Short mmCIF file of C-alpha atoms in Angstrom, two decimals:
data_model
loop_
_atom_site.label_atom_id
_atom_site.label_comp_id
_atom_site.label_asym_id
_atom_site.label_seq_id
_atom_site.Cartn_x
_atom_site.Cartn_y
_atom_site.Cartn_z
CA UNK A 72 0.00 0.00 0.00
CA UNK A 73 1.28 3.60 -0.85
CA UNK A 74 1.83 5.86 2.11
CA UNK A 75 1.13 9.99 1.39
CA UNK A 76 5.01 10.18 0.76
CA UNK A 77 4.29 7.83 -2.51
CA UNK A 78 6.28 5.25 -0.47
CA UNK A 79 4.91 1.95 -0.05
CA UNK A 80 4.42 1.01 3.78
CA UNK A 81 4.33 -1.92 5.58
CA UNK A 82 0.95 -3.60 6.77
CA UNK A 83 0.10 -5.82 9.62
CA UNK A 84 -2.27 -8.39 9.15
CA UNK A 85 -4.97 -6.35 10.34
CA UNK A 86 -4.16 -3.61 8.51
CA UNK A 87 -2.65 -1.42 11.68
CA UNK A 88 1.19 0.52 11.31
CA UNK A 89 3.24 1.97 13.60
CA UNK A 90 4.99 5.13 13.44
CA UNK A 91 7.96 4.02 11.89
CA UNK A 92 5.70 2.02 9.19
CA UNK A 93 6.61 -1.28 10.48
CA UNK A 94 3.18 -3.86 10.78
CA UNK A 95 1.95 -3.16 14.52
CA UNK A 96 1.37 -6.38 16.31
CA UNK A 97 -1.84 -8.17 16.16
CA UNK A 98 -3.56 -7.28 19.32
CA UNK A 99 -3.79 -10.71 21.50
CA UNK A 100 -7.48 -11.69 21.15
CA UNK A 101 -9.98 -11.03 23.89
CA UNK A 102 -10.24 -14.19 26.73
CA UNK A 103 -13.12 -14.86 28.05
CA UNK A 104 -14.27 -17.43 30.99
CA UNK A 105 -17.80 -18.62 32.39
CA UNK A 106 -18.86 -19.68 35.68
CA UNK A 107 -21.74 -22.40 35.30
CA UNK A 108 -22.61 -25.86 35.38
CA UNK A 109 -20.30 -26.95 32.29
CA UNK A 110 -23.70 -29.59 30.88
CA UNK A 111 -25.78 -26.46 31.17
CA UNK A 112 -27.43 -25.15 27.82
CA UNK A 113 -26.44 -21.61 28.85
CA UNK A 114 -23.12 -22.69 29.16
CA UNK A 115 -23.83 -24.12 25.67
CA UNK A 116 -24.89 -21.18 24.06
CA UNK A 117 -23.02 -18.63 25.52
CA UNK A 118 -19.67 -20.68 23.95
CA UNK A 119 -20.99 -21.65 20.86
CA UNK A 120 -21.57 -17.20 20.62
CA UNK A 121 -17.91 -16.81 21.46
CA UNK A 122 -16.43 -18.94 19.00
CA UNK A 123 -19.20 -17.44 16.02
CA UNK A 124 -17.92 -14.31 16.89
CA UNK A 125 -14.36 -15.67 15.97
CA UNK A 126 -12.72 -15.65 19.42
CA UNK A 127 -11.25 -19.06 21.59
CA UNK A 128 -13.86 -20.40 23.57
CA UNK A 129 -14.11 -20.14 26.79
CA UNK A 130 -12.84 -21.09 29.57
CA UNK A 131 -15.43 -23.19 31.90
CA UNK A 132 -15.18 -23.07 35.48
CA UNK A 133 -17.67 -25.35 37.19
CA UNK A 134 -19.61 -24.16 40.04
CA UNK A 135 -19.09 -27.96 41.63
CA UNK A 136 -15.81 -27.14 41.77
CA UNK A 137 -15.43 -23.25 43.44
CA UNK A 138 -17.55 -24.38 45.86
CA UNK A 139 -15.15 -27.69 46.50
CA UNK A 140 -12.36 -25.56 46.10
CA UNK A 141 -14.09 -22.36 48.32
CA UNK A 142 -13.17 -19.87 45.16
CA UNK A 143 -10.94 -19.67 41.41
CA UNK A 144 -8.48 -17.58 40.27
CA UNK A 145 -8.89 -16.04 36.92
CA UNK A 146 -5.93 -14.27 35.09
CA UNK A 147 -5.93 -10.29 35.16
CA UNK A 148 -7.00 -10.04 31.43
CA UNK A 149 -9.79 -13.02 31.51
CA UNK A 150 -13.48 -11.27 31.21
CA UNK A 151 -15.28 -13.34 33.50
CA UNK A 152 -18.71 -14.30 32.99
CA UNK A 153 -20.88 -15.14 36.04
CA UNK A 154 -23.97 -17.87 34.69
CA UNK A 155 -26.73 -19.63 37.00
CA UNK A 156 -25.85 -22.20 39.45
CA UNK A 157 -29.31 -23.97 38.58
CA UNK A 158 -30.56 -27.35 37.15
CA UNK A 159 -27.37 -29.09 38.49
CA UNK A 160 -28.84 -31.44 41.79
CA UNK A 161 -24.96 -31.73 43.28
CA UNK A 162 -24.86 -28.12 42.77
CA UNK A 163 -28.28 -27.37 44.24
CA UNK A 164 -27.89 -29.54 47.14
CA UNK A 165 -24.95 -27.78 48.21
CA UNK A 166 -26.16 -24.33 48.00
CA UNK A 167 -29.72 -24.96 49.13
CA UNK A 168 -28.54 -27.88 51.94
CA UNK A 169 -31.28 -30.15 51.00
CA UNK A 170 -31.14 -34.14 50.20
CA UNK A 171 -33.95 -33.53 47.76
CA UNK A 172 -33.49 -31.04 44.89
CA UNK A 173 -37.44 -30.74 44.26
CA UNK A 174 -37.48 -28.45 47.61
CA UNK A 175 -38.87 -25.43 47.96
CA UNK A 176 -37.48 -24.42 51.44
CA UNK A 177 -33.68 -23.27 51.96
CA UNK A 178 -33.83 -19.87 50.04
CA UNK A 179 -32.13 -17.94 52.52
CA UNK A 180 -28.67 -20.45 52.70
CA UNK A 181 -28.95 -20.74 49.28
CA UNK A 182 -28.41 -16.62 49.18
CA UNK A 183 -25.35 -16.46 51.46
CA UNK A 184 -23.82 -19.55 50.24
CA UNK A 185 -24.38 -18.52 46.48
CA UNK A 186 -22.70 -14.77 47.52
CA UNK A 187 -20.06 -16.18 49.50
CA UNK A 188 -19.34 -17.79 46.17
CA UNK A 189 -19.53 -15.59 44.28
CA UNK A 190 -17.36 -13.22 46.15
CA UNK A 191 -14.86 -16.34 46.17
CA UNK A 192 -13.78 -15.59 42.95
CA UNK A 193 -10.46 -13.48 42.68
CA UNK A 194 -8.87 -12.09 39.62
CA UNK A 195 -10.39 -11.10 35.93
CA UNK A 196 -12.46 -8.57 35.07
CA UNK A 197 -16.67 -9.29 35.61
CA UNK A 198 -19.40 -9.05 33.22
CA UNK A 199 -21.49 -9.59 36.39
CA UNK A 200 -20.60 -7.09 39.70
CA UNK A 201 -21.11 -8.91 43.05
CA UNK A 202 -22.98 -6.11 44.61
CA UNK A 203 -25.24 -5.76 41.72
CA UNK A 204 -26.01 -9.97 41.92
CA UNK A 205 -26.58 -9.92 45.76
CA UNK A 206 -29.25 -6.71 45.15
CA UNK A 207 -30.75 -8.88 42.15
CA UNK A 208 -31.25 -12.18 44.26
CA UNK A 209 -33.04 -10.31 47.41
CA UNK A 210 -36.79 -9.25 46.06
CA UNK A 211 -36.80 -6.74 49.04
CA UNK A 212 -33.45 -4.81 48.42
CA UNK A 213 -34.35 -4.51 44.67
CA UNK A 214 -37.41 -3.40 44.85
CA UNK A 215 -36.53 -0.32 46.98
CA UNK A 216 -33.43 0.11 44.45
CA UNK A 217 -35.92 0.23 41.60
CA UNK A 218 -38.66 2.60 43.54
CA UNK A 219 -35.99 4.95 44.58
CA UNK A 220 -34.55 5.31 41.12
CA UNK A 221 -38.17 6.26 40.00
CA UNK A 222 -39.01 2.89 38.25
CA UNK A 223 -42.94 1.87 38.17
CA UNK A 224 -42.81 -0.78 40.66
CA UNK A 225 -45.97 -2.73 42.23
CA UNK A 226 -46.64 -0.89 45.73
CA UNK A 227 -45.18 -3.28 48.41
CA UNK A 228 -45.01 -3.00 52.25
CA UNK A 229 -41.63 -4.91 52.50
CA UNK A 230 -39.88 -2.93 50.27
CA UNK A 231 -36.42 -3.20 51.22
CA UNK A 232 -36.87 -6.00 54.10
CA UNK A 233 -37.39 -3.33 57.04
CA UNK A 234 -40.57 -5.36 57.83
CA UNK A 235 -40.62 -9.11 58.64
CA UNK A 236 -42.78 -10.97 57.71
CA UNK A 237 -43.12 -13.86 60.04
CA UNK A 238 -45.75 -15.85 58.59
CA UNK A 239 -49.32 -16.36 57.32
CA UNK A 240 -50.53 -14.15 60.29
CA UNK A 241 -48.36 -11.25 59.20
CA UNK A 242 -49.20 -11.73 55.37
CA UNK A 243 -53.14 -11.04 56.61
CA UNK A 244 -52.40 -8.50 58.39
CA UNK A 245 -50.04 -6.66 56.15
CA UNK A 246 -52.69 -7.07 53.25
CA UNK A 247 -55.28 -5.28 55.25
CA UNK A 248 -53.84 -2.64 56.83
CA UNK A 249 -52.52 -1.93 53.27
CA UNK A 250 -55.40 -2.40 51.69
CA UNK A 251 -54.42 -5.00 49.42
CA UNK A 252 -56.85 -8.04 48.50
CA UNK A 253 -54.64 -9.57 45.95
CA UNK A 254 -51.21 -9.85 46.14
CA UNK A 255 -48.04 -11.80 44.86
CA UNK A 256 -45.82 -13.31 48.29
CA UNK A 257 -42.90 -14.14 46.48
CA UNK A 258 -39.75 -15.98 48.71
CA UNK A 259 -36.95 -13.15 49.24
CA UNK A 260 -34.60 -14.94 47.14
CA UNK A 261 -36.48 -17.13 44.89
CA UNK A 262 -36.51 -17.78 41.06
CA UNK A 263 -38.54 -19.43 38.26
CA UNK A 264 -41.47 -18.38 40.36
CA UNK A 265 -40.55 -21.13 42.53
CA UNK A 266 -42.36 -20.64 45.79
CA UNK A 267 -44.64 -17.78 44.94
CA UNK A 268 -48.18 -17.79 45.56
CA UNK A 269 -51.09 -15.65 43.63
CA UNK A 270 -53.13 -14.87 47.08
CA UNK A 271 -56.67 -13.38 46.76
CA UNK A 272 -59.22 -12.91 49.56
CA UNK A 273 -62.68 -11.79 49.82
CA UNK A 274 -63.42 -11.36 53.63
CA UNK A 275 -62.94 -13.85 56.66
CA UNK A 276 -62.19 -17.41 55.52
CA UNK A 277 -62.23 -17.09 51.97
CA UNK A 278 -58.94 -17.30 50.34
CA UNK A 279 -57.43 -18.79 47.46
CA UNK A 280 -53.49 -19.33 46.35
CA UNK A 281 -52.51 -19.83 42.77
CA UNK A 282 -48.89 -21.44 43.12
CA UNK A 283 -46.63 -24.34 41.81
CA UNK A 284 -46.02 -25.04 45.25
CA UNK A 285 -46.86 -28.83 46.23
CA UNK A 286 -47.68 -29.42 49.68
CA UNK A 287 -47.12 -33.03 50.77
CA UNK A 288 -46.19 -34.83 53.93
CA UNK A 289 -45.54 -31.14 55.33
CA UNK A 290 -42.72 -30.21 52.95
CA UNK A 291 -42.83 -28.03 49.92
CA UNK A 292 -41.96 -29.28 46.29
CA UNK A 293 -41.18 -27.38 43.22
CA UNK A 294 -44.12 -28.83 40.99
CA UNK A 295 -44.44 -28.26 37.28
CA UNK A 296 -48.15 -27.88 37.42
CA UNK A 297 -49.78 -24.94 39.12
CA UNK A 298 -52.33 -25.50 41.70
CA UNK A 299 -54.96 -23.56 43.78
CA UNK A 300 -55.45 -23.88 47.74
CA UNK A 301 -58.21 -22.64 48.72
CA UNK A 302 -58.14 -24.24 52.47
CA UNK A 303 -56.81 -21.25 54.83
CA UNK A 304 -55.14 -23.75 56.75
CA UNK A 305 -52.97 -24.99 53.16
CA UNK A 306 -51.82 -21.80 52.48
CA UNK A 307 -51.07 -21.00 55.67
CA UNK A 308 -48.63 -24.28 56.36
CA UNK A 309 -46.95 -22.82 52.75
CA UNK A 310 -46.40 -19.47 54.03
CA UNK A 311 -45.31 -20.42 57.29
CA UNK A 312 -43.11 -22.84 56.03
CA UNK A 313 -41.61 -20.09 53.51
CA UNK A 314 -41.44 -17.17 56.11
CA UNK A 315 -38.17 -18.23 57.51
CA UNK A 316 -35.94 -17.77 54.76
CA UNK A 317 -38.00 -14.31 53.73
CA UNK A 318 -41.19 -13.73 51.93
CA UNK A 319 -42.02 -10.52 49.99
CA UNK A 320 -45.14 -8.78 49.03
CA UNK A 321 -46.44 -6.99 46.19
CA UNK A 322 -49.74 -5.45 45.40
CA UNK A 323 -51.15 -8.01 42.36
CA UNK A 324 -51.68 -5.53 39.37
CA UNK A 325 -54.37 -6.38 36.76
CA UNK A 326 -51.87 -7.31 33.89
CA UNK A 327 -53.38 -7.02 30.22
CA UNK A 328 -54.44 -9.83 28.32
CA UNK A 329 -54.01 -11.28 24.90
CA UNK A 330 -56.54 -13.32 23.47
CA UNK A 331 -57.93 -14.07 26.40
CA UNK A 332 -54.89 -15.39 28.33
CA UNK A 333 -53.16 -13.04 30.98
CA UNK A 334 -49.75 -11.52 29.26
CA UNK A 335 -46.57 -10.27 30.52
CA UNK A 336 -43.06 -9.70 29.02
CA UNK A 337 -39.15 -10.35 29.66
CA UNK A 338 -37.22 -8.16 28.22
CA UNK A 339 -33.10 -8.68 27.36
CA UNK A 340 -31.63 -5.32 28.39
CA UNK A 341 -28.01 -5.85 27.19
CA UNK A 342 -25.17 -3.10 27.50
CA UNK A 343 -28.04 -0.66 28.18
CA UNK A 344 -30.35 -1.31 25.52
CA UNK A 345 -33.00 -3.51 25.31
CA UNK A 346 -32.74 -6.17 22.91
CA UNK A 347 -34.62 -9.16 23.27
CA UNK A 348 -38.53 -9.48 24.24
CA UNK A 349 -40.69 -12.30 24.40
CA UNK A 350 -44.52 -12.10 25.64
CA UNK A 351 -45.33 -14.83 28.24
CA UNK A 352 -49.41 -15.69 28.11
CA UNK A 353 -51.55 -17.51 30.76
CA UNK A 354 -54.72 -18.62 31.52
CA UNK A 355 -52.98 -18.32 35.38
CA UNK A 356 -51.78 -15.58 37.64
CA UNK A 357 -48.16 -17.56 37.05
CA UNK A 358 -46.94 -17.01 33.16
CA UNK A 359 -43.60 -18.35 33.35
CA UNK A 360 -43.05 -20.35 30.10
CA UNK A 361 -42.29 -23.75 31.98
CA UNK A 362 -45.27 -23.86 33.90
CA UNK A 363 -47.24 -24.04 31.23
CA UNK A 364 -46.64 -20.37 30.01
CA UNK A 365 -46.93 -19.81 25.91
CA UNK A 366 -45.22 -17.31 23.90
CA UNK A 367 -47.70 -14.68 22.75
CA UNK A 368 -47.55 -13.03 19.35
CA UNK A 369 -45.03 -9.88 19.81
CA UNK A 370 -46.45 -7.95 17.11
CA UNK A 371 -50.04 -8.10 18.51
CA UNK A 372 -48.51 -6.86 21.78
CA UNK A 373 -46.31 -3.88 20.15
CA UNK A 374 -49.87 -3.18 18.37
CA UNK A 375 -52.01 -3.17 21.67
CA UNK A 376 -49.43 -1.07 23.05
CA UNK A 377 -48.93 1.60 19.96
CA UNK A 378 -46.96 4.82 20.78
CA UNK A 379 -46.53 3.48 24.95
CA UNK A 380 -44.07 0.53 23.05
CA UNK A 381 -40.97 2.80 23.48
CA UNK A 382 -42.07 4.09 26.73
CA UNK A 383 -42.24 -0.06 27.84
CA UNK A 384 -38.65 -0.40 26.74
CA UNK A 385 -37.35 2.90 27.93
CA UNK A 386 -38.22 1.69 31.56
CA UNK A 387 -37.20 -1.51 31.09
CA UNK A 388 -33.56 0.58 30.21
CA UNK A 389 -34.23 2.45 33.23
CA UNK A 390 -34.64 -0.60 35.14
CA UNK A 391 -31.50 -2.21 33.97
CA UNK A 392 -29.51 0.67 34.97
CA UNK A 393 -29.80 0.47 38.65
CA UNK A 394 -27.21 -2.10 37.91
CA UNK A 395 -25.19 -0.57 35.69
CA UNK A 396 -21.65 -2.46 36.65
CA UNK A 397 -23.58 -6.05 35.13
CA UNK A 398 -23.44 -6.27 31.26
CA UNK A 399 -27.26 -8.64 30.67
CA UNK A 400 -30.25 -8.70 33.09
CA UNK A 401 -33.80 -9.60 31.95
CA UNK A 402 -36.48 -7.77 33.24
CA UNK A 403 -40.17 -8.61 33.61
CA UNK A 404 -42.31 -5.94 32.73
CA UNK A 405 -46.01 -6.39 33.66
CA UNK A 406 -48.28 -4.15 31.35
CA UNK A 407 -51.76 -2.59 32.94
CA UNK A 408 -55.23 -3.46 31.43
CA UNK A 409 -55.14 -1.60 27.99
CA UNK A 410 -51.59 -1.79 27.63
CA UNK A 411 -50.77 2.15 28.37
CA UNK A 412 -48.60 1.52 31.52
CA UNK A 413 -46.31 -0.55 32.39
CA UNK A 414 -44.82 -1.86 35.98
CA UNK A 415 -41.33 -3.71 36.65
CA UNK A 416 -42.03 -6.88 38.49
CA UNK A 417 -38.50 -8.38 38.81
CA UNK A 418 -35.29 -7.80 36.80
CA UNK A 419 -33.54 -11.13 36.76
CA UNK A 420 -29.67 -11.48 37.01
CA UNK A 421 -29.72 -14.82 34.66
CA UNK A 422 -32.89 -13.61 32.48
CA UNK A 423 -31.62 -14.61 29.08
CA UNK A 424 -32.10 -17.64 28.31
CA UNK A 425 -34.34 -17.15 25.48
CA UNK A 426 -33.32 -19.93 22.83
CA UNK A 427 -33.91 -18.88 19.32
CA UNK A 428 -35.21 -15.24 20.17
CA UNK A 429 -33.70 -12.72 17.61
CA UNK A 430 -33.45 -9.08 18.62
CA UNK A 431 -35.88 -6.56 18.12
CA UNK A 432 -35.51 -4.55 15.43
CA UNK A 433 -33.71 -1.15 16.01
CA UNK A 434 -32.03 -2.46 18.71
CA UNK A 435 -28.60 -3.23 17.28
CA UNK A 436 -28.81 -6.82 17.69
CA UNK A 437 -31.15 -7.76 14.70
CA UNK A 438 -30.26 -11.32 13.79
CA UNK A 439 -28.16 -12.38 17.25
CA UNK A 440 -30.02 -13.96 20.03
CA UNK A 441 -29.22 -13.00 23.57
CA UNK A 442 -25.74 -14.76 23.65
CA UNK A 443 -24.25 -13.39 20.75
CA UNK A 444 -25.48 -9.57 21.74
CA UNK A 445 -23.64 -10.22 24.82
CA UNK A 446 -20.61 -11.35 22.96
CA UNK A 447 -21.25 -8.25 20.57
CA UNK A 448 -21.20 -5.89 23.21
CA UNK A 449 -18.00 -7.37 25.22
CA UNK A 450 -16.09 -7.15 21.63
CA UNK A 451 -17.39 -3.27 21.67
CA UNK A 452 -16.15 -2.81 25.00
CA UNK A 453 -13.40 -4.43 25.52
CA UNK A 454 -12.05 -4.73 21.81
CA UNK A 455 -10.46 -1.26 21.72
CA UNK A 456 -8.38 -0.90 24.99
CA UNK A 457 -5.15 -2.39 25.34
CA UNK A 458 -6.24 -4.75 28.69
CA UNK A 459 -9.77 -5.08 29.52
CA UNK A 460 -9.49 -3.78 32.87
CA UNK A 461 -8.91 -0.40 32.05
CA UNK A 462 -12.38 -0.25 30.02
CA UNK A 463 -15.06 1.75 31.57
CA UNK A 464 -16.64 0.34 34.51
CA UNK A 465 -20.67 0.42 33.03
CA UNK A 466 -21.88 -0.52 30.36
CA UNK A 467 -23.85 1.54 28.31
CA UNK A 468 -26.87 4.17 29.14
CA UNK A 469 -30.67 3.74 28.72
CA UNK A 470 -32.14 5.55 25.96
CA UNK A 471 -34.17 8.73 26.49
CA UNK A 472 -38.11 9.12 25.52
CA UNK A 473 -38.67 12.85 24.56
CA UNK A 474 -41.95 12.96 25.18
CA UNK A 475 -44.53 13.97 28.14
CA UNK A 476 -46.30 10.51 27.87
CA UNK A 477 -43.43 9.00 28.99
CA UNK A 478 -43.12 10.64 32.75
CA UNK A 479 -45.80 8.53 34.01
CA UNK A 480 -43.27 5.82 34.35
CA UNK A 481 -40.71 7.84 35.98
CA UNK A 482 -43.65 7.00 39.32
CA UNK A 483 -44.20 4.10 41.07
CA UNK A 484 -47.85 3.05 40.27
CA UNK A 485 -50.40 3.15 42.45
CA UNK A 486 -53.66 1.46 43.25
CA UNK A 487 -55.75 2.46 41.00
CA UNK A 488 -53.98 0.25 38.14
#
């Protein structure tokens, strides 16, 4: 190639000079590690997105083994991804101290044993900040994170865990003097809905849970089939049985419906932006897509919701960056009757695995499913500093909604939704 002096001039291999015109060294190509169960599918997918995006794979660190080990080390330049500890029995039995893996109970040592860890991992440079995860993984401290940032969360009375809630008695009394009649008591630290009942009442003695809680021989199973209680004395031995390791309440907000079936959303925020959403219907309070959950047509919902569609993601953004030192979180976003307002119910450290979901358009990661936008936005990051540690701390910034409709959302909703 001829340089402005009409001399030719070295070139590297990618194309890059120095200033004496000698071929600058290839820069060494990003690393990248994962903390997971290695037979996991999100272990899958996240490697098979690193190696299509051209880099080595990998490297796997099994969560069997930091917790054998009590930690890892990971070299200064390795970007370290944090995945779920779930669906792996040895694993789960060690963080939730149970013989059975199907229990519901043991939320609370599952927390500080997951934390401690997490925290037991020295070295690299995180796509997942330890702060952020233990905020995530307590229902109470996010919740007051997301309210005081002006998010649209469901009004809850243990916002931020100042008040305990000791047990069915407490959940009664908390829903009266609060004037609540239907509410979600979700276990402090739960996931996959596991644990959290749909309570409704209408006066003295007539009660009903919606759950996937199975109560048998006085111990609580996860259950792939949801199932209504309506005995006060059933859902009473569930909460009670819950209460120890942390319960939280939230007012239950009429969601909107598509045809016919109760619908909320997850949406992929990634780097900032949202990327990824898939609409979860229901003919039950519980829409998670493996309790019988279907995905709803997008398109209808971006229809029902018309010009309020870039208000929903905008808050989801908002949502996302109450965390803004952890690169993916997935946030459930429960829209009102009508689809005009929208609430966040949960944002979700591990909320991506969406097989097969492509990214919305305008969003940058057309074409890519949740794994490779990850990947896309690491290589963004990370590809232009000289060590990855000396890249900005956050990643990326919601977008902003010029318009008056969208200030609504900057409130937390109240009870008239």
């Amino acid at each position: 190639m001829t340089g402005r002096n009409g001399r030719s001039t070295p070139v590297g291999p990618d194309g890059a000079r120095d200033v004496a015109g000698a071929a600058a060294p290839r820069p060494a190509p990003l690393r990248l590690a994962v903390v997971g169960n290695p037979d996991n599918r999100r272990v899958a997918l996240f490697t098979a997105a690193v190696r299509d995006a051209g880099l080595p794979a990998p490297r796997v660190v099994a969560w069997r083994d930091v917790l054998r080990d009590g930690g890892a080390s990971f070299a200064s330049d390795e970007i370290v991804r944090i995945d779920s500890a779930g669906e792996d029995e040895e694993v789960e039995r060690a963080l939730r101290g149970v013989s059975d893996p199907t229990r519901v109970e043991g939320g609370a040592r599952w927390y500080r044993r997951f934390l401690t860890a997490v925290r037991s991992l020295d070295g690299g440079v995180r796509l997942d900040d330890p702060d952020d995860v233990a905020v995530l993984f307590d229902k109470r401290r996010c919740h007051r994170v997301l309210a005081a940032a002006g998010v649209a969360v469901p009004p809850s009375p243990t916002s931020g865990g100042a008040v305990r809630v000791r047990g069915w008695d407490d959940v009664r009394a908390l829903m009266a003097e609060h004037g609540m009649p239907r509410v979600f008591v979700k276990p402090a630290h739960g996931s996959s809905a596991s644990g959290v009942l749909a309570l409704e009442t209408a006066g003295p003695g007539r009660v009903r849970a919606t759950t996937s809680v199975e109560l048998a021989d006085g111990a609580l199973h996860n259950s792939l089939r949801v199932r209504r209680y309506t005995r006060e004395s059933d859902i009473a031995a569930i909460v009670d049985a819950l209460a120890p390791d942390g319960l939280h309440i939230e007012r239950w907000l009429p969601k909107a419906s598509l045809h016919g079936r109760a619908a909320d959303l997850r949406v992929v925020v990634v780097a900032g932006r949202a990327t990824h959403a898939v609409v979860r219907t229901s003919r039950t309070p519980l829409t998670n897509l493996h309790l019988g959950g279907l995905r709803g047509e997008l398109s209808t919902a971006q229809a029902a919701a018309g010009a309020s569609w870039a208000h929903a993601l905008e808050l989801c953004e908002r949502a996302a960056a109450c965390f803004p030192r952890t690169l993916c979180v997935g946030v459930d976003l429960l829209p009102s009757v009508g689809w005009r307002r929208f609430a966040v119910g949960e944002v979700n450290a591990f909320g991506d695995l969406l097989p097969r979901l492509t990214g919305l358009p305008g969003s940058g990661a057309e074409g890519q499913d949740t794994y490779a936008a990850q990947v896309a936005a690491v290589l963004r990051h990370f590809g232009d500093v000289e060590h990855p540690a000396s890249a900005p701390a956050a990643f990326g910034t919601p977008r902003q909604v010029n318009s008056a409709a969208a200030h609504p959302l900057a409130r937390t909703l109240d009870a008239r939704i």
